[in-house]
PDB file of C-alpha atoms in Angstrom:
ATOM      1  CA  MET A  14     -35.106  22.096  10.785  1.00 67.00           C
ATOM      2  CA  SER A  15     -36.627  23.252   7.509  1.00 82.00           C
ATOM      3  CA  ARG A  16     -35.149  22.200   4.207  1.00 88.00           C
ATOM      4  CA  PRO A  17     -33.639  24.777   1.796  1.00 93.00           C
ATOM      5  CA  TRP A  18     -36.197  23.856  -0.882  1.00 93.00           C
ATOM      6  CA  GLU A  19     -39.801  22.726  -0.640  1.00 94.00           C
ATOM      7  CA  ALA A  20     -42.167  21.834  -3.465  1.00 95.00           C
ATOM      8  CA  ASP A  21     -45.023  24.324  -3.805  1.00 96.00           C
ATOM      9  CA  PRO A  22     -48.342  22.444  -3.908  1.00 96.00           C
ATOM     10  CA  ALA A  23     -50.139  25.605  -5.111  1.00 98.00           C
ATOM     11  CA  THR A  24     -48.116  26.096  -8.316  1.00 98.00           C
ATOM     12  CA  ARG A  25     -49.583  25.231 -11.726  1.00 98.00           C
ATOM     13  CA  PHE A  26     -48.368  23.553 -14.901  1.00 98.00           C
ATOM     14  CA  LYS A  27     -46.883  26.099 -17.321  1.00 98.00           C
ATOM     15  CA  ARG A  28     -45.566  24.179 -20.348  1.00 97.00           C
ATOM     16  CA  ARG A  29     -44.412  20.768 -21.478  1.00 97.00           C
ATOM     17  CA  LEU A  30     -40.661  20.372 -21.924  1.00 97.00           C
ATOM     18  CA  GLY A  31     -39.875  18.429 -25.057  1.00 97.00           C
ATOM     19  CA  LYS A  32     -42.379  16.277 -26.911  1.00 95.00           C
ATOM     20  CA  SER A  33     -45.493  14.504 -25.724  1.00 92.00           C
ATOM     21  CA  PRO A  34     -45.312  10.801 -24.847  1.00 92.00           C
ATOM     22  CA  GLN A  35     -47.416  10.087 -27.946  1.00 89.00           C
ATOM     23  CA  GLU A  36     -44.983  11.917 -30.244  1.00 91.00           C
ATOM     24  CA  LEU A  37     -42.093   9.891 -28.808  1.00 93.00           C
ATOM     25  CA  GLY A  38     -43.911   6.555 -28.967  1.00 90.00           C
ATOM     26  CA  ASN A  39     -43.661   6.095 -25.187  1.00 91.00           C
ATOM     27  CA  THR A  40     -47.378   5.496 -24.597  1.00 88.00           C
ATOM     28  CA  THR A  41     -50.570   4.350 -26.258  1.00 82.00           C
ATOM     29  CA  GLY A  42     -53.161   6.676 -27.797  1.00 75.00           C
ATOM     30  CA  THR A  43     -54.191   7.839 -24.336  1.00 75.00           C
ATOM     31  CA  PRO A  44     -52.324  10.664 -22.586  1.00 66.00           C
ATOM     32  CA  ASP A  45     -50.580   8.383 -20.057  1.00 71.00           C
ATOM     33  CA  CYS A  46     -47.217   9.130 -18.526  1.00 80.00           C
ATOM     34  CA  PRO A  47     -44.288   9.735 -18.832  1.00 93.00           C
ATOM     35  CA  ASP A  48     -43.940  13.482 -19.193  1.00 95.00           C
ATOM     36  CA  ILE A  49     -41.834  16.507 -18.156  1.00 97.00           C
ATOM     37  CA  TRP A  50     -43.368  19.883 -17.287  1.00 97.00           C
ATOM     38  CA  GLU A  51     -42.146  23.292 -16.226  1.00 97.00           C
ATOM     39  CA  LEU A  52     -44.272  24.758 -13.442  1.00 98.00           C
ATOM     40  CA  ASP A  53     -45.307  28.402 -13.019  1.00 98.00           C
ATOM     41  CA  ASN A  54     -42.729  28.863 -10.262  1.00 97.00           C
ATOM     42  CA  GLY A  55     -39.903  27.501 -12.456  1.00 95.00           C
ATOM     43  CA  ASP A  56     -39.703  24.079 -10.803  1.00 97.00           C
ATOM     44  CA  ILE A  57     -39.918  20.922 -12.932  1.00 97.00           C
ATOM     45  CA  ALA A  58     -42.518  18.146 -12.602  1.00 97.00           C
ATOM     46  CA  VAL A  59     -41.635  14.670 -13.875  1.00 97.00           C
ATOM     47  CA  ILE A  60     -44.261  12.000 -14.468  1.00 95.00           C
ATOM     48  CA  GLY A  61     -42.806   8.523 -14.760  1.00 95.00           C
ATOM     49  CA  ARG A  62     -42.680   5.050 -13.308  1.00 94.00           C
ATOM     50  CA  ASP A  63     -42.162   4.882  -9.544  1.00 96.00           C
ATOM     51  CA  LEU A  64     -39.156   2.593  -9.006  1.00 97.00           C
ATOM     52  CA  THR A  65     -38.402   3.763  -5.479  1.00 97.00           C
ATOM     53  CA  GLU A  66     -38.723   0.244  -4.063  1.00 96.00           C
ATOM     54  CA  SER A  67     -36.507  -1.560  -6.592  1.00 97.00           C
ATOM     55  CA  LEU A  68     -33.861   1.022  -7.571  1.00 97.00           C
ATOM     56  CA  GLY A  69     -33.890   2.743  -4.183  1.00 95.00           C
ATOM     57  CA  LYS A  70     -32.144  -0.263  -2.651  1.00 95.00           C
ATOM     58  CA  ASN A  71     -29.060   0.298  -4.844  1.00 95.00           C
ATOM     59  CA  LEU A  72     -28.457   4.044  -4.603  1.00 97.00           C
ATOM     60  CA  PRO A  73     -24.898   5.320  -5.079  1.00 97.00           C
ATOM     61  CA  GLY A  74     -23.031   6.607  -2.031  1.00 96.00           C
ATOM     62  CA  GLY A  75     -24.176  10.012  -0.842  1.00 97.00           C
ATOM     63  CA  VAL A  76     -27.618   9.665  -2.471  1.00 97.00           C
ATOM     64  CA  SER A  77     -30.804   9.220  -0.466  1.00 96.00           C
ATOM     65  CA  ILE A  78     -34.564   9.380  -0.958  1.00 97.00           C
ATOM     66  CA  GLY A  79     -36.580  11.306   1.623  1.00 95.00           C
ATOM     67  CA  SER A  80     -39.719   9.808   3.115  1.00 94.00           C
ATOM     68  CA  ASP A  81     -41.803  12.228   1.024  1.00 95.00           C
ATOM     69  CA  GLU A  82     -39.819  11.615  -2.202  1.00 96.00           C
ATOM     70  CA  ARG A  83     -39.972   9.006  -4.969  1.00 97.00           C
ATOM     71  CA  LEU A  84     -37.414   7.793  -7.483  1.00 97.00           C
ATOM     72  CA  VAL A  85     -39.110   8.250 -10.869  1.00 97.00           C
ATOM     73  CA  VAL A  86     -37.810   6.859 -14.165  1.00 97.00           C
ATOM     74  CA  ILE A  87     -38.555   8.322 -17.610  1.00 96.00           C
ATOM     75  CA  PRO A  88     -37.383   7.155 -21.036  1.00 96.00           C
ATOM     76  CA  ARG A  89     -34.047   8.503 -22.255  1.00 97.00           C
ATOM     77  CA  ASN A  90     -35.590   9.812 -25.482  1.00 97.00           C
ATOM     78  CA  MET A  91     -37.934  12.003 -23.425  1.00 96.00           C
ATOM     79  CA  LEU A  92     -35.108  13.848 -21.648  1.00 96.00           C
ATOM     80  CA  ILE A  93     -33.175  14.241 -24.908  1.00 97.00           C
ATOM     81  CA  ALA A  94     -36.282  15.718 -26.577  1.00 97.00           C
ATOM     82  CA  ALA A  95     -36.661  18.179 -23.664  1.00 97.00           C
ATOM     83  CA  LYS A  96     -33.046  19.415 -23.823  1.00 96.00           C
ATOM     84  CA  PRO A  97     -33.780  22.393 -26.157  1.00 96.00           C
ATOM     85  CA  ASP A  98     -36.508  23.595 -23.739  1.00 96.00           C
ATOM     86  CA  ILE A  99     -34.280  23.489 -20.643  1.00 93.00           C
ATOM     87  CA  PRO A 100     -32.528  26.798 -19.907  1.00 87.00           C
ATOM     88  CA  SER A 101     -28.743  26.725 -19.491  1.00 88.00           C
ATOM     89  CA  VAL A 102     -28.992  28.962 -16.387  1.00 83.00           C
TER      90      VAL A 102
END
């Protein structure tokens, strides 16, 4: 059975949502993660720390991680900075 949504591997990065990791003080002078991007197809890409192994063991009821998915963590200040760039609909 196919899933209702699939990530499109052919889409491209459109624009950063919020501020860069450097602006927020979440990285060194190099452009390392974390980051949040809108893709050309409207989907969102999140770059962060993969904590699937550690946090995935304690998921709330009704939450699961597919075999092709990862639980990624980003700093709180990064999501707050992206809020003005995220459409309400």
